[in-house]
Amino acid sequence: MSETENKPVIGITHGDINSISYEIIIKALSDNRIFELLTPVVYGSSKIASYYRKMLNVSDFSFNLIKRADVANPKRANIVNINDQEIKIELGKSTPIAGELALLSLENATEDIKKGLLDVLVTAPINKQNIQSKTFHFPGHTEYLADKFGAEDYLMLMVSLSVRIGVITGHIPLREVFNQLTEDLITRKINILHQSLLQDFGIRSPRIAILGLNPHASDNGLLGHEEEKIIKPAIDKAFASGKMVFGPFPADGFFGSSDYTKFDGILAMYHDQGMLPFKTLAFDSGVNFTAGLPIVRTSPAHGTAYDLAGKDKASAESFRAALYLASDVFYNRRRYAEMMANPLEMAKQETER
């Protein structure tokens, strides 16, 4: 982080060049007020950016071309060229070159955050198929970054102003959920979410809700036994350790009755159980945050949206929210580290609460 500007330098990967990525990046960074909070550095192509700027008919915005993140202009939208060749853009199509450039952007930004040239990382949407290669064999960003930073335990956490939902089992087929779901796994995810709510979101006594796996949370064993044998023991263990963890709750009633508003964080058992209510509540403004990493990483909650590419119809709200959340988490982690280094001050704040 720049000592003179005292704000985080945010590395932005450009994602799939045939998607809405450049559109939402340009739209989000066109508002100069954002530079009061952060310094953006896009890892991409100035030529591709110019193509999209002309297509969007944005005349009052341009990128500041730099060679390294540490020379970024704190009052401009900066871009580091990862490729200066002419690239064929095929709007709304999945192409091999789009996958190659998405990976190249991610690799460069990852290396720079390891070197300390960036403070946080915001990733634009990728196509999970065309990015696959010898060096990228992961279901998505989350798993790739966990591997790169040696994080054995991590959590995909979807965040909005009204709700935070994590998924215990992530990008796996539904038929594999039952085999992977264990008391130990649930316990580990509870611990990650609890710690994240403390250090990343500044919540001193977080309340966490756990959803059931089966319909009606099994109706006391009538519709399955996972709740009693796997989920509830993990909840009881967490509660006994001093964490405010409750459940398991039937997912449909939990969201239908607005009970979700009573909790700081929620854990769903599998991907769609958490994603469906989250994207219903916050599709345009939601953010994907990877909890449990030593670095701060966020992403918009949506995908490549090929059907909107080149039509000037994509909303930048989710991407803008990802930038703001990355900045907020950066500051929250710094404050948390300062409190942990000064336990007397931490105890004083707890007493005042």
mmCIF file with all atom_site columns, C-alpha atoms in Angstrom, residues 10-223:
data_model
loop_
_atom_site.group_PDB
_atom_site.id
_atom_site.type_symbol
_atom_site.label_atom_id
_atom_site.label_alt_id
_atom_site.label_comp_id
_atom_site.label_asym_id
_atom_site.label_entity_id
_atom_site.label_seq_id
_atom_site.pdbx_PDB_ins_code
_atom_site.Cartn_x
_atom_site.Cartn_y
_atom_site.Cartn_z
_atom_site.occupancy
_atom_site.B_iso_or_equiv
_atom_site.pdbx_formal_charge
_atom_site.auth_seq_id
_atom_site.auth_comp_id
_atom_site.auth_asym_id
_atom_site.auth_atom_id
_atom_site.pdbx_PDB_model_num
ATOM 1   C CA . ILE A 1 10  ? -6.092  -3.447  -5.963  1.00 0.00 ? 10  ILE A CA 1
ATOM 2   C CA . GLY A 1 11  ? -5.012  -5.899  -8.641  1.00 0.00 ? 11  GLY A CA 1
ATOM 3   C CA . ILE A 1 12  ? -7.781  -6.659  -11.147 1.00 0.00 ? 12  ILE A CA 1
ATOM 4   C CA . THR A 1 13  ? -7.627  -9.660  -13.467 1.00 0.00 ? 13  THR A CA 1
ATOM 5   C CA . HIS A 1 14  ? -9.414  -9.049  -16.771 1.00 0.00 ? 14  HIS A CA 1
ATOM 6   C CA . GLY A 1 15  ? -11.150 -12.455 -16.963 1.00 0.00 ? 15  GLY A CA 1
ATOM 7   C CA . ASP A 1 16  ? -12.546 -13.694 -20.274 1.00 0.00 ? 16  ASP A CA 1
ATOM 8   C CA . ILE A 1 17  ? -11.987 -11.077 -22.992 1.00 0.00 ? 17  ILE A CA 1
ATOM 9   C CA . ASN A 1 18  ? -15.099 -12.153 -24.940 1.00 0.00 ? 18  ASN A CA 1
ATOM 10  C CA . SER A 1 19  ? -17.374 -11.723 -21.929 1.00 0.00 ? 19  SER A CA 1
ATOM 11  C CA . ILE A 1 20  ? -18.673 -8.657  -20.099 1.00 0.00 ? 20  ILE A CA 1
ATOM 12  C CA . SER A 1 21  ? -15.462 -8.339  -18.069 1.00 0.00 ? 21  SER A CA 1
ATOM 13  C CA . TYR A 1 22  ? -13.978 -5.252  -19.743 1.00 0.00 ? 22  TYR A CA 1
ATOM 14  C CA . GLU A 1 23  ? -17.388 -3.607  -19.874 1.00 0.00 ? 23  GLU A CA 1
ATOM 15  C CA . ILE A 1 24  ? -17.954 -3.881  -16.126 1.00 0.00 ? 24  ILE A CA 1
ATOM 16  C CA . ILE A 1 25  ? -14.345 -2.936  -15.350 1.00 0.00 ? 25  ILE A CA 1
ATOM 17  C CA . ILE A 1 26  ? -14.539 0.213   -17.455 1.00 0.00 ? 26  ILE A CA 1
ATOM 18  C CA . LYS A 1 27  ? -17.968 1.163   -16.140 1.00 0.00 ? 27  LYS A CA 1
ATOM 19  C CA . ALA A 1 28  ? -16.886 0.690   -12.513 1.00 0.00 ? 28  ALA A CA 1
ATOM 20  C CA . LEU A 1 29  ? -13.638 2.653   -12.921 1.00 0.00 ? 29  LEU A CA 1
ATOM 21  C CA . SER A 1 30  ? -15.227 5.478   -14.910 1.00 0.00 ? 30  SER A CA 1
ATOM 22  C CA . ASP A 1 31  ? -16.428 7.036   -11.660 1.00 0.00 ? 31  ASP A CA 1
ATOM 23  C CA . ASN A 1 32  ? -13.450 9.061   -10.422 1.00 0.00 ? 32  ASN A CA 1
ATOM 24  C CA . ARG A 1 33  ? -14.697 8.942   -6.843  1.00 0.00 ? 33  ARG A CA 1
ATOM 25  C CA . ILE A 1 34  ? -13.446 5.382   -6.577  1.00 0.00 ? 34  ILE A CA 1
ATOM 26  C CA . PHE A 1 35  ? -9.841  6.621   -6.648  1.00 0.00 ? 35  PHE A CA 1
ATOM 27  C CA . GLU A 1 36  ? -10.404 8.274   -3.279  1.00 0.00 ? 36  GLU A CA 1
ATOM 28  C CA . LEU A 1 37  ? -10.676 4.781   -1.761  1.00 0.00 ? 37  LEU A CA 1
ATOM 29  C CA . LEU A 1 38  ? -8.309  2.602   -3.777  1.00 0.00 ? 38  LEU A CA 1
ATOM 30  C CA . THR A 1 39  ? -5.739  2.415   -6.568  1.00 0.00 ? 39  THR A CA 1
ATOM 31  C CA . PRO A 1 40  ? -6.814  -0.017  -9.314  1.00 0.00 ? 40  PRO A CA 1
ATOM 32  C CA . VAL A 1 41  ? -4.329  -1.944  -11.464 1.00 0.00 ? 41  VAL A CA 1
ATOM 33  C CA . VAL A 1 42  ? -5.821  -4.045  -14.259 1.00 0.00 ? 42  VAL A CA 1
ATOM 34  C CA . TYR A 1 43  ? -3.801  -6.964  -15.611 1.00 0.00 ? 43  TYR A CA 1
ATOM 35  C CA . GLY A 1 44  ? -4.889  -7.069  -19.225 1.00 0.00 ? 44  GLY A CA 1
ATOM 36  C CA . SER A 1 45  ? -4.361  -5.523  -22.636 1.00 0.00 ? 45  SER A CA 1
ATOM 37  C CA . SER A 1 46  ? -4.491  -1.840  -23.477 1.00 0.00 ? 46  SER A CA 1
ATOM 38  C CA . LYS A 1 47  ? -5.513  -2.758  -27.040 1.00 0.00 ? 47  LYS A CA 1
ATOM 39  C CA . ILE A 1 48  ? -8.437  -4.877  -25.850 1.00 0.00 ? 48  ILE A CA 1
ATOM 40  C CA . ALA A 1 49  ? -9.396  -2.153  -23.399 1.00 0.00 ? 49  ALA A CA 1
ATOM 41  C CA . SER A 1 50  ? -9.349  0.405   -26.213 1.00 0.00 ? 50  SER A CA 1
ATOM 42  C CA . TYR A 1 51  ? -11.620 -1.824  -28.308 1.00 0.00 ? 51  TYR A CA 1
ATOM 43  C CA . TYR A 1 52  ? -14.187 -1.993  -25.525 1.00 0.00 ? 52  TYR A CA 1
ATOM 44  C CA . ARG A 1 53  ? -13.892 1.684   -24.677 1.00 0.00 ? 53  ARG A CA 1
ATOM 45  C CA . LYS A 1 54  ? -14.745 2.584   -28.279 1.00 0.00 ? 54  LYS A CA 1
ATOM 46  C CA . MET A 1 55  ? -17.521 0.017   -28.421 1.00 0.00 ? 55  MET A CA 1
ATOM 47  C CA . LEU A 1 56  ? -19.062 1.463   -25.255 1.00 0.00 ? 56  LEU A CA 1
ATOM 48  C CA . ASN A 1 57  ? -18.554 4.976   -26.637 1.00 0.00 ? 57  ASN A CA 1
ATOM 49  C CA . VAL A 1 58  ? -16.777 6.101   -23.467 1.00 0.00 ? 58  VAL A CA 1
ATOM 50  C CA . SER A 1 59  ? -14.922 9.258   -24.383 1.00 0.00 ? 59  SER A CA 1
ATOM 51  C CA . ASP A 1 60  ? -13.993 10.596  -20.955 1.00 0.00 ? 60  ASP A CA 1
ATOM 52  C CA . PHE A 1 61  ? -12.140 7.511   -19.682 1.00 0.00 ? 61  PHE A CA 1
ATOM 53  C CA . SER A 1 62  ? -8.771  5.976   -20.457 1.00 0.00 ? 62  SER A CA 1
ATOM 54  C CA . PHE A 1 63  ? -6.303  3.633   -18.782 1.00 0.00 ? 63  PHE A CA 1
ATOM 55  C CA . ASN A 1 64  ? -2.896  4.735   -17.570 1.00 0.00 ? 64  ASN A CA 1
ATOM 56  C CA . LEU A 1 65  ? -0.457  2.240   -19.107 1.00 0.00 ? 65  LEU A CA 1
ATOM 57  C CA . ILE A 1 66  ? 2.244   1.100   -16.661 1.00 0.00 ? 66  ILE A CA 1
ATOM 58  C CA . LYS A 1 67  ? 4.907   -1.593  -16.661 1.00 0.00 ? 67  LYS A CA 1
ATOM 59  C CA . ARG A 1 68  ? 4.687   -2.532  -12.971 1.00 0.00 ? 68  ARG A CA 1
ATOM 60  C CA . ALA A 1 69  ? 2.087   -2.207  -10.242 1.00 0.00 ? 69  ALA A CA 1
ATOM 61  C CA . ASP A 1 70  ? 4.450   -0.326  -7.933  1.00 0.00 ? 70  ASP A CA 1
ATOM 62  C CA . VAL A 1 71  ? 4.441   2.694   -10.269 1.00 0.00 ? 71  VAL A CA 1
ATOM 63  C CA . ALA A 1 72  ? 0.658   2.940   -10.482 1.00 0.00 ? 72  ALA A CA 1
ATOM 64  C CA . ASN A 1 73  ? -0.889  6.402   -10.532 1.00 0.00 ? 73  ASN A CA 1
ATOM 65  C CA . PRO A 1 74  ? -3.118  6.593   -7.414  1.00 0.00 ? 74  PRO A CA 1
ATOM 66  C CA . LYS A 1 75  ? -5.539  8.937   -9.186  1.00 0.00 ? 75  LYS A CA 1
ATOM 67  C CA . ARG A 1 76  ? -6.001  6.899   -12.363 1.00 0.00 ? 76  ARG A CA 1
ATOM 68  C CA . ALA A 1 77  ? -7.217  3.532   -13.575 1.00 0.00 ? 77  ALA A CA 1
ATOM 69  C CA . ASN A 1 78  ? -3.956  1.736   -14.359 1.00 0.00 ? 78  ASN A CA 1
ATOM 70  C CA . ILE A 1 79  ? -3.322  -1.193  -16.682 1.00 0.00 ? 79  ILE A CA 1
ATOM 71  C CA . VAL A 1 80  ? -0.356  -3.559  -16.959 1.00 0.00 ? 80  VAL A CA 1
ATOM 72  C CA . ASN A 1 81  ? -0.014  -5.130  -20.399 1.00 0.00 ? 81  ASN A CA 1
ATOM 73  C CA . ILE A 1 82  ? 0.194   -8.905  -20.164 1.00 0.00 ? 82  ILE A CA 1
ATOM 74  C CA . ASN A 1 83  ? 0.097   -9.138  -23.977 1.00 0.00 ? 83  ASN A CA 1
ATOM 75  C CA . ASP A 1 84  ? 0.746   -6.431  -26.558 1.00 0.00 ? 84  ASP A CA 1
ATOM 76  C CA . GLN A 1 85  ? -0.197  -8.460  -29.634 1.00 0.00 ? 85  GLN A CA 1
ATOM 77  C CA . GLU A 1 86  ? -3.299  -7.974  -31.760 1.00 0.00 ? 86  GLU A CA 1
ATOM 78  C CA . ILE A 1 87  ? -5.981  -10.253 -30.350 1.00 0.00 ? 87  ILE A CA 1
ATOM 79  C CA . LYS A 1 88  ? -9.163  -11.294 -32.133 1.00 0.00 ? 88  LYS A CA 1
ATOM 80  C CA . ILE A 1 89  ? -12.173 -10.567 -29.948 1.00 0.00 ? 89  ILE A CA 1
ATOM 81  C CA . GLU A 1 90  ? -15.206 -12.749 -30.566 1.00 0.00 ? 90  GLU A CA 1
ATOM 82  C CA . LEU A 1 91  ? -17.996 -11.331 -28.458 1.00 0.00 ? 91  LEU A CA 1
ATOM 83  C CA . GLY A 1 92  ? -20.006 -13.898 -26.547 1.00 0.00 ? 92  GLY A CA 1
ATOM 84  C CA . LYS A 1 93  ? -17.880 -16.851 -27.648 1.00 0.00 ? 93  LYS A CA 1
ATOM 85  C CA . SER A 1 94  ? -15.596 -19.199 -25.751 1.00 0.00 ? 94  SER A CA 1
ATOM 86  C CA . THR A 1 95  ? -12.230 -19.292 -27.520 1.00 0.00 ? 95  THR A CA 1
ATOM 87  C CA . PRO A 1 96  ? -8.832  -20.817 -26.656 1.00 0.00 ? 96  PRO A CA 1
ATOM 88  C CA . ILE A 1 97  ? -7.051  -17.445 -26.727 1.00 0.00 ? 97  ILE A CA 1
ATOM 89  C CA . ALA A 1 98  ? -9.573  -16.010 -24.272 1.00 0.00 ? 98  ALA A CA 1
ATOM 90  C CA . GLY A 1 99  ? -8.765  -18.814 -21.850 1.00 0.00 ? 99  GLY A CA 1
ATOM 91  C CA . GLU A 1 100 ? -5.027  -18.337 -22.320 1.00 0.00 ? 100 GLU A CA 1
ATOM 92  C CA . LEU A 1 101 ? -5.218  -14.597 -21.642 1.00 0.00 ? 101 LEU A CA 1
ATOM 93  C CA . ALA A 1 102 ? -7.488  -15.086 -18.626 1.00 0.00 ? 102 ALA A CA 1
ATOM 94  C CA . LEU A 1 103 ? -4.929  -17.431 -17.104 1.00 0.00 ? 103 LEU A CA 1
ATOM 95  C CA . LEU A 1 104 ? -2.008  -15.156 -17.995 1.00 0.00 ? 104 LEU A CA 1
ATOM 96  C CA . SER A 1 105 ? -3.723  -12.255 -16.245 1.00 0.00 ? 105 SER A CA 1
ATOM 97  C CA . LEU A 1 106 ? -4.415  -14.363 -13.168 1.00 0.00 ? 106 LEU A CA 1
ATOM 98  C CA . GLU A 1 107 ? -0.853  -15.685 -13.032 1.00 0.00 ? 107 GLU A CA 1
ATOM 99  C CA . ASN A 1 108 ? 0.682   -12.209 -13.304 1.00 0.00 ? 108 ASN A CA 1
ATOM 100 C CA . ALA A 1 109 ? -1.571  -10.704 -10.647 1.00 0.00 ? 109 ALA A CA 1
ATOM 101 C CA . THR A 1 110 ? -0.989  -13.660 -8.332  1.00 0.00 ? 110 THR A CA 1
ATOM 102 C CA . GLU A 1 111 ? 2.787   -13.284 -8.632  1.00 0.00 ? 111 GLU A CA 1
ATOM 103 C CA . ASP A 1 112 ? 2.589   -9.543  -7.945  1.00 0.00 ? 112 ASP A CA 1
ATOM 104 C CA . ILE A 1 113 ? 0.479   -9.944  -4.826  1.00 0.00 ? 113 ILE A CA 1
ATOM 105 C CA . LYS A 1 114 ? 2.996   -12.523 -3.602  1.00 0.00 ? 114 LYS A CA 1
ATOM 106 C CA . LYS A 1 115 ? 5.755   -9.946  -4.156  1.00 0.00 ? 115 LYS A CA 1
ATOM 107 C CA . GLY A 1 116 ? 3.828   -7.349  -2.162  1.00 0.00 ? 116 GLY A CA 1
ATOM 108 C CA . LEU A 1 117 ? 3.171   -5.091  -5.155  1.00 0.00 ? 117 LEU A CA 1
ATOM 109 C CA . LEU A 1 118 ? -0.588  -5.456  -4.623  1.00 0.00 ? 118 LEU A CA 1
ATOM 110 C CA . ASP A 1 119 ? -2.638  -5.337  -1.454  1.00 0.00 ? 119 ASP A CA 1
ATOM 111 C CA . VAL A 1 120 ? -5.744  -7.203  -2.605  1.00 0.00 ? 120 VAL A CA 1
ATOM 112 C CA . LEU A 1 121 ? -7.060  -9.061  -5.648  1.00 0.00 ? 121 LEU A CA 1
ATOM 113 C CA . VAL A 1 122 ? -10.347 -8.693  -7.541  1.00 0.00 ? 122 VAL A CA 1
ATOM 114 C CA . THR A 1 123 ? -11.000 -11.243 -10.275 1.00 0.00 ? 123 THR A CA 1
ATOM 115 C CA . ALA A 1 124 ? -13.286 -10.656 -13.243 1.00 0.00 ? 124 ALA A CA 1
ATOM 116 C CA . PRO A 1 125 ? -15.301 -13.662 -14.502 1.00 0.00 ? 125 PRO A CA 1
ATOM 117 C CA . ILE A 1 126 ? -13.578 -16.503 -16.337 1.00 0.00 ? 126 ILE A CA 1
ATOM 118 C CA . ASN A 1 127 ? -14.877 -19.355 -18.449 1.00 0.00 ? 127 ASN A CA 1
ATOM 119 C CA . LYS A 1 128 ? -14.105 -22.427 -16.336 1.00 0.00 ? 128 LYS A CA 1
ATOM 120 C CA . GLN A 1 129 ? -13.644 -24.577 -19.435 1.00 0.00 ? 129 GLN A CA 1
ATOM 121 C CA . ASN A 1 130 ? -11.462 -22.586 -21.818 1.00 0.00 ? 130 ASN A CA 1
ATOM 122 C CA . ILE A 1 131 ? -9.051  -21.630 -19.013 1.00 0.00 ? 131 ILE A CA 1
ATOM 123 C CA . GLN A 1 132 ? -8.174  -25.264 -18.312 1.00 0.00 ? 132 GLN A CA 1
ATOM 124 C CA . SER A 1 133 ? -4.540  -26.086 -19.107 1.00 0.00 ? 133 SER A CA 1
ATOM 125 C CA . LYS A 1 134 ? -1.500  -27.907 -17.745 1.00 0.00 ? 134 LYS A CA 1
ATOM 126 C CA . THR A 1 135 ? -1.104  -25.209 -15.101 1.00 0.00 ? 135 THR A CA 1
ATOM 127 C CA . PHE A 1 136 ? -4.807  -24.586 -14.427 1.00 0.00 ? 136 PHE A CA 1
ATOM 128 C CA . HIS A 1 137 ? -6.787  -27.703 -13.594 1.00 0.00 ? 137 HIS A CA 1
ATOM 129 C CA . PHE A 1 138 ? -9.168  -26.277 -11.024 1.00 0.00 ? 138 PHE A CA 1
ATOM 130 C CA . PRO A 1 139 ? -12.949 -25.804 -10.868 1.00 0.00 ? 139 PRO A CA 1
ATOM 131 C CA . GLY A 1 140 ? -12.484 -22.051 -10.469 1.00 0.00 ? 140 GLY A CA 1
ATOM 132 C CA . HIS A 1 141 ? -10.586 -19.106 -8.968  1.00 0.00 ? 141 HIS A CA 1
ATOM 133 C CA . THR A 1 142 ? -11.180 -20.227 -5.396  1.00 0.00 ? 142 THR A CA 1
ATOM 134 C CA . GLU A 1 143 ? -9.396  -23.543 -5.717  1.00 0.00 ? 143 GLU A CA 1
ATOM 135 C CA . TYR A 1 144 ? -6.579  -22.085 -7.824  1.00 0.00 ? 144 TYR A CA 1
ATOM 136 C CA . LEU A 1 145 ? -5.786  -19.374 -5.279  1.00 0.00 ? 145 LEU A CA 1
ATOM 137 C CA . ALA A 1 146 ? -6.062  -21.794 -2.359  1.00 0.00 ? 146 ALA A CA 1
ATOM 138 C CA . ASP A 1 147 ? -3.437  -23.959 -4.073  1.00 0.00 ? 147 ASP A CA 1
ATOM 139 C CA . LYS A 1 148 ? -1.158  -21.027 -4.879  1.00 0.00 ? 148 LYS A CA 1
ATOM 140 C CA . PHE A 1 149 ? -1.202  -19.727 -1.308  1.00 0.00 ? 149 PHE A CA 1
ATOM 141 C CA . GLY A 1 150 ? -1.139  -23.098 0.431   1.00 0.00 ? 150 GLY A CA 1
ATOM 142 C CA . ALA A 1 151 ? -4.529  -22.737 2.069   1.00 0.00 ? 151 ALA A CA 1
ATOM 143 C CA . GLU A 1 152 ? -5.808  -26.189 3.012   1.00 0.00 ? 152 GLU A CA 1
ATOM 144 C CA . ASP A 1 153 ? -9.012  -24.816 4.487   1.00 0.00 ? 153 ASP A CA 1
ATOM 145 C CA . TYR A 1 154 ? -10.958 -22.086 2.711   1.00 0.00 ? 154 TYR A CA 1
ATOM 146 C CA . LEU A 1 155 ? -14.549 -21.075 2.171   1.00 0.00 ? 155 LEU A CA 1
ATOM 147 C CA . MET A 1 156 ? -16.432 -19.593 -0.771  1.00 0.00 ? 156 MET A CA 1
ATOM 148 C CA . LEU A 1 157 ? -18.453 -16.874 0.930   1.00 0.00 ? 157 LEU A CA 1
ATOM 149 C CA . MET A 1 158 ? -21.104 -14.906 -0.945  1.00 0.00 ? 158 MET A CA 1
ATOM 150 C CA . VAL A 1 159 ? -21.539 -11.419 0.495   1.00 0.00 ? 159 VAL A CA 1
ATOM 151 C CA . SER A 1 160 ? -24.126 -8.661  0.162   1.00 0.00 ? 160 SER A CA 1
ATOM 152 C CA . LEU A 1 161 ? -25.426 -5.885  2.382   1.00 0.00 ? 161 LEU A CA 1
ATOM 153 C CA . SER A 1 162 ? -28.178 -8.167  3.689   1.00 0.00 ? 162 SER A CA 1
ATOM 154 C CA . VAL A 1 163 ? -26.661 -11.653 3.860   1.00 0.00 ? 163 VAL A CA 1
ATOM 155 C CA . ARG A 1 164 ? -23.427 -13.696 3.914   1.00 0.00 ? 164 ARG A CA 1
ATOM 156 C CA . ILE A 1 165 ? -23.687 -17.303 2.762   1.00 0.00 ? 165 ILE A CA 1
ATOM 157 C CA . GLY A 1 166 ? -20.870 -19.839 2.627   1.00 0.00 ? 166 GLY A CA 1
ATOM 158 C CA . VAL A 1 167 ? -21.012 -23.302 1.083   1.00 0.00 ? 167 VAL A CA 1
ATOM 159 C CA . ILE A 1 168 ? -19.503 -26.292 2.875   1.00 0.00 ? 168 ILE A CA 1
ATOM 160 C CA . THR A 1 169 ? -19.088 -28.347 -0.290  1.00 0.00 ? 169 THR A CA 1
ATOM 161 C CA . GLY A 1 170 ? -18.287 -26.186 -3.310  1.00 0.00 ? 170 GLY A CA 1
ATOM 162 C CA . HIS A 1 171 ? -17.891 -26.939 -6.992  1.00 0.00 ? 171 HIS A CA 1
ATOM 163 C CA . ILE A 1 172 ? -18.613 -30.660 -6.965  1.00 0.00 ? 172 ILE A CA 1
ATOM 164 C CA . PRO A 1 173 ? -21.424 -32.776 -8.486  1.00 0.00 ? 173 PRO A CA 1
ATOM 165 C CA . LEU A 1 174 ? -24.469 -33.094 -6.251  1.00 0.00 ? 174 LEU A CA 1
ATOM 166 C CA . ARG A 1 175 ? -24.080 -36.878 -6.061  1.00 0.00 ? 175 ARG A CA 1
ATOM 167 C CA . GLU A 1 176 ? -20.684 -36.406 -4.352  1.00 0.00 ? 176 GLU A CA 1
ATOM 168 C CA . VAL A 1 177 ? -21.997 -34.131 -1.611  1.00 0.00 ? 177 VAL A CA 1
ATOM 169 C CA . PHE A 1 178 ? -23.172 -37.007 0.564   1.00 0.00 ? 178 PHE A CA 1
ATOM 170 C CA . ASN A 1 179 ? -19.761 -38.685 0.462   1.00 0.00 ? 179 ASN A CA 1
ATOM 171 C CA . GLN A 1 180 ? -17.773 -35.533 1.221   1.00 0.00 ? 180 GLN A CA 1
ATOM 172 C CA . LEU A 1 181 ? -19.987 -34.192 4.005   1.00 0.00 ? 181 LEU A CA 1
ATOM 173 C CA . THR A 1 182 ? -18.481 -35.069 7.385   1.00 0.00 ? 182 THR A CA 1
ATOM 174 C CA . GLU A 1 183 ? -18.601 -33.682 10.902  1.00 0.00 ? 183 GLU A CA 1
ATOM 175 C CA . ASP A 1 184 ? -14.948 -32.680 10.604  1.00 0.00 ? 184 ASP A CA 1
ATOM 176 C CA . LEU A 1 185 ? -15.537 -30.797 7.322   1.00 0.00 ? 185 LEU A CA 1
ATOM 177 C CA . ILE A 1 186 ? -18.492 -28.889 8.786   1.00 0.00 ? 186 ILE A CA 1
ATOM 178 C CA . THR A 1 187 ? -16.457 -28.046 11.884  1.00 0.00 ? 187 THR A CA 1
ATOM 179 C CA . ARG A 1 188 ? -13.595 -26.691 9.781   1.00 0.00 ? 188 ARG A CA 1
ATOM 180 C CA . LYS A 1 189 ? -15.915 -24.536 7.674   1.00 0.00 ? 189 LYS A CA 1
ATOM 181 C CA . ILE A 1 190 ? -17.586 -23.174 10.818  1.00 0.00 ? 190 ILE A CA 1
ATOM 182 C CA . ASN A 1 191 ? -14.165 -22.197 12.150  1.00 0.00 ? 191 ASN A CA 1
ATOM 183 C CA . ILE A 1 192 ? -13.207 -20.450 8.898   1.00 0.00 ? 192 ILE A CA 1
ATOM 184 C CA . LEU A 1 193 ? -16.477 -18.508 8.756   1.00 0.00 ? 193 LEU A CA 1
ATOM 185 C CA . HIS A 1 194 ? -16.258 -17.532 12.426  1.00 0.00 ? 194 HIS A CA 1
ATOM 186 C CA . GLN A 1 195 ? -12.688 -16.266 12.040  1.00 0.00 ? 195 GLN A CA 1
ATOM 187 C CA . SER A 1 196 ? -13.561 -14.419 8.842   1.00 0.00 ? 196 SER A CA 1
ATOM 188 C CA . LEU A 1 197 ? -16.501 -12.663 10.457  1.00 0.00 ? 197 LEU A CA 1
ATOM 189 C CA . LEU A 1 198 ? -14.144 -11.536 13.223  1.00 0.00 ? 198 LEU A CA 1
ATOM 190 C CA . GLN A 1 199 ? -11.142 -10.361 11.197  1.00 0.00 ? 199 GLN A CA 1
ATOM 191 C CA . ASP A 1 200 ? -12.578 -9.633  7.746   1.00 0.00 ? 200 ASP A CA 1
ATOM 192 C CA . PHE A 1 201 ? -15.924 -8.079  8.689   1.00 0.00 ? 201 PHE A CA 1
ATOM 193 C CA . GLY A 1 202 ? -15.179 -6.685  12.157  1.00 0.00 ? 202 GLY A CA 1
ATOM 194 C CA . ILE A 1 203 ? -18.033 -8.522  13.888  1.00 0.00 ? 203 ILE A CA 1
ATOM 195 C CA . ARG A 1 204 ? -17.082 -9.120  17.513  1.00 0.00 ? 204 ARG A CA 1
ATOM 196 C CA . SER A 1 205 ? -19.620 -11.841 18.474  1.00 0.00 ? 205 SER A CA 1
ATOM 197 C CA . PRO A 1 206 ? -20.847 -13.329 15.197  1.00 0.00 ? 206 PRO A CA 1
ATOM 198 C CA . ARG A 1 207 ? -24.018 -15.403 15.027  1.00 0.00 ? 207 ARG A CA 1
ATOM 199 C CA . ILE A 1 208 ? -23.829 -18.281 12.548  1.00 0.00 ? 208 ILE A CA 1
ATOM 200 C CA . ALA A 1 209 ? -26.703 -20.356 11.138  1.00 0.00 ? 209 ALA A CA 1
ATOM 201 C CA . ILE A 1 210 ? -26.228 -23.863 9.719   1.00 0.00 ? 210 ILE A CA 1
ATOM 202 C CA . LEU A 1 211 ? -28.679 -25.224 7.159   1.00 0.00 ? 211 LEU A CA 1
ATOM 203 C CA . GLY A 1 212 ? -29.821 -28.824 7.056   1.00 0.00 ? 212 GLY A CA 1
ATOM 204 C CA . LEU A 1 213 ? -29.064 -31.156 4.180   1.00 0.00 ? 213 LEU A CA 1
ATOM 205 C CA . ASN A 1 214 ? -32.387 -32.904 3.736   1.00 0.00 ? 214 ASN A CA 1
ATOM 206 C CA . PRO A 1 215 ? -35.883 -31.437 3.191   1.00 0.00 ? 215 PRO A CA 1
ATOM 207 C CA . HIS A 1 216 ? -37.250 -30.018 6.466   1.00 0.00 ? 216 HIS A CA 1
ATOM 208 C CA . ALA A 1 217 ? -33.807 -30.711 8.011   1.00 0.00 ? 217 ALA A CA 1
ATOM 209 C CA . SER A 1 218 ? -34.856 -34.406 7.931   1.00 0.00 ? 218 SER A CA 1
ATOM 210 C CA . ASP A 1 219 ? -37.957 -34.034 10.185  1.00 0.00 ? 219 ASP A CA 1
ATOM 211 C CA . ASN A 1 220 ? -36.210 -35.710 13.124  1.00 0.00 ? 220 ASN A CA 1
ATOM 212 C CA . GLY A 1 221 ? -34.809 -38.526 11.017  1.00 0.00 ? 221 GLY A CA 1
ATOM 213 C CA . LEU A 1 222 ? -37.867 -39.198 8.878   1.00 0.00 ? 222 LEU A CA 1
ATOM 214 C CA . LEU A 1 223 ? -36.173 -37.895 5.708   1.00 0.00 ? 223 LEU A CA 1
#
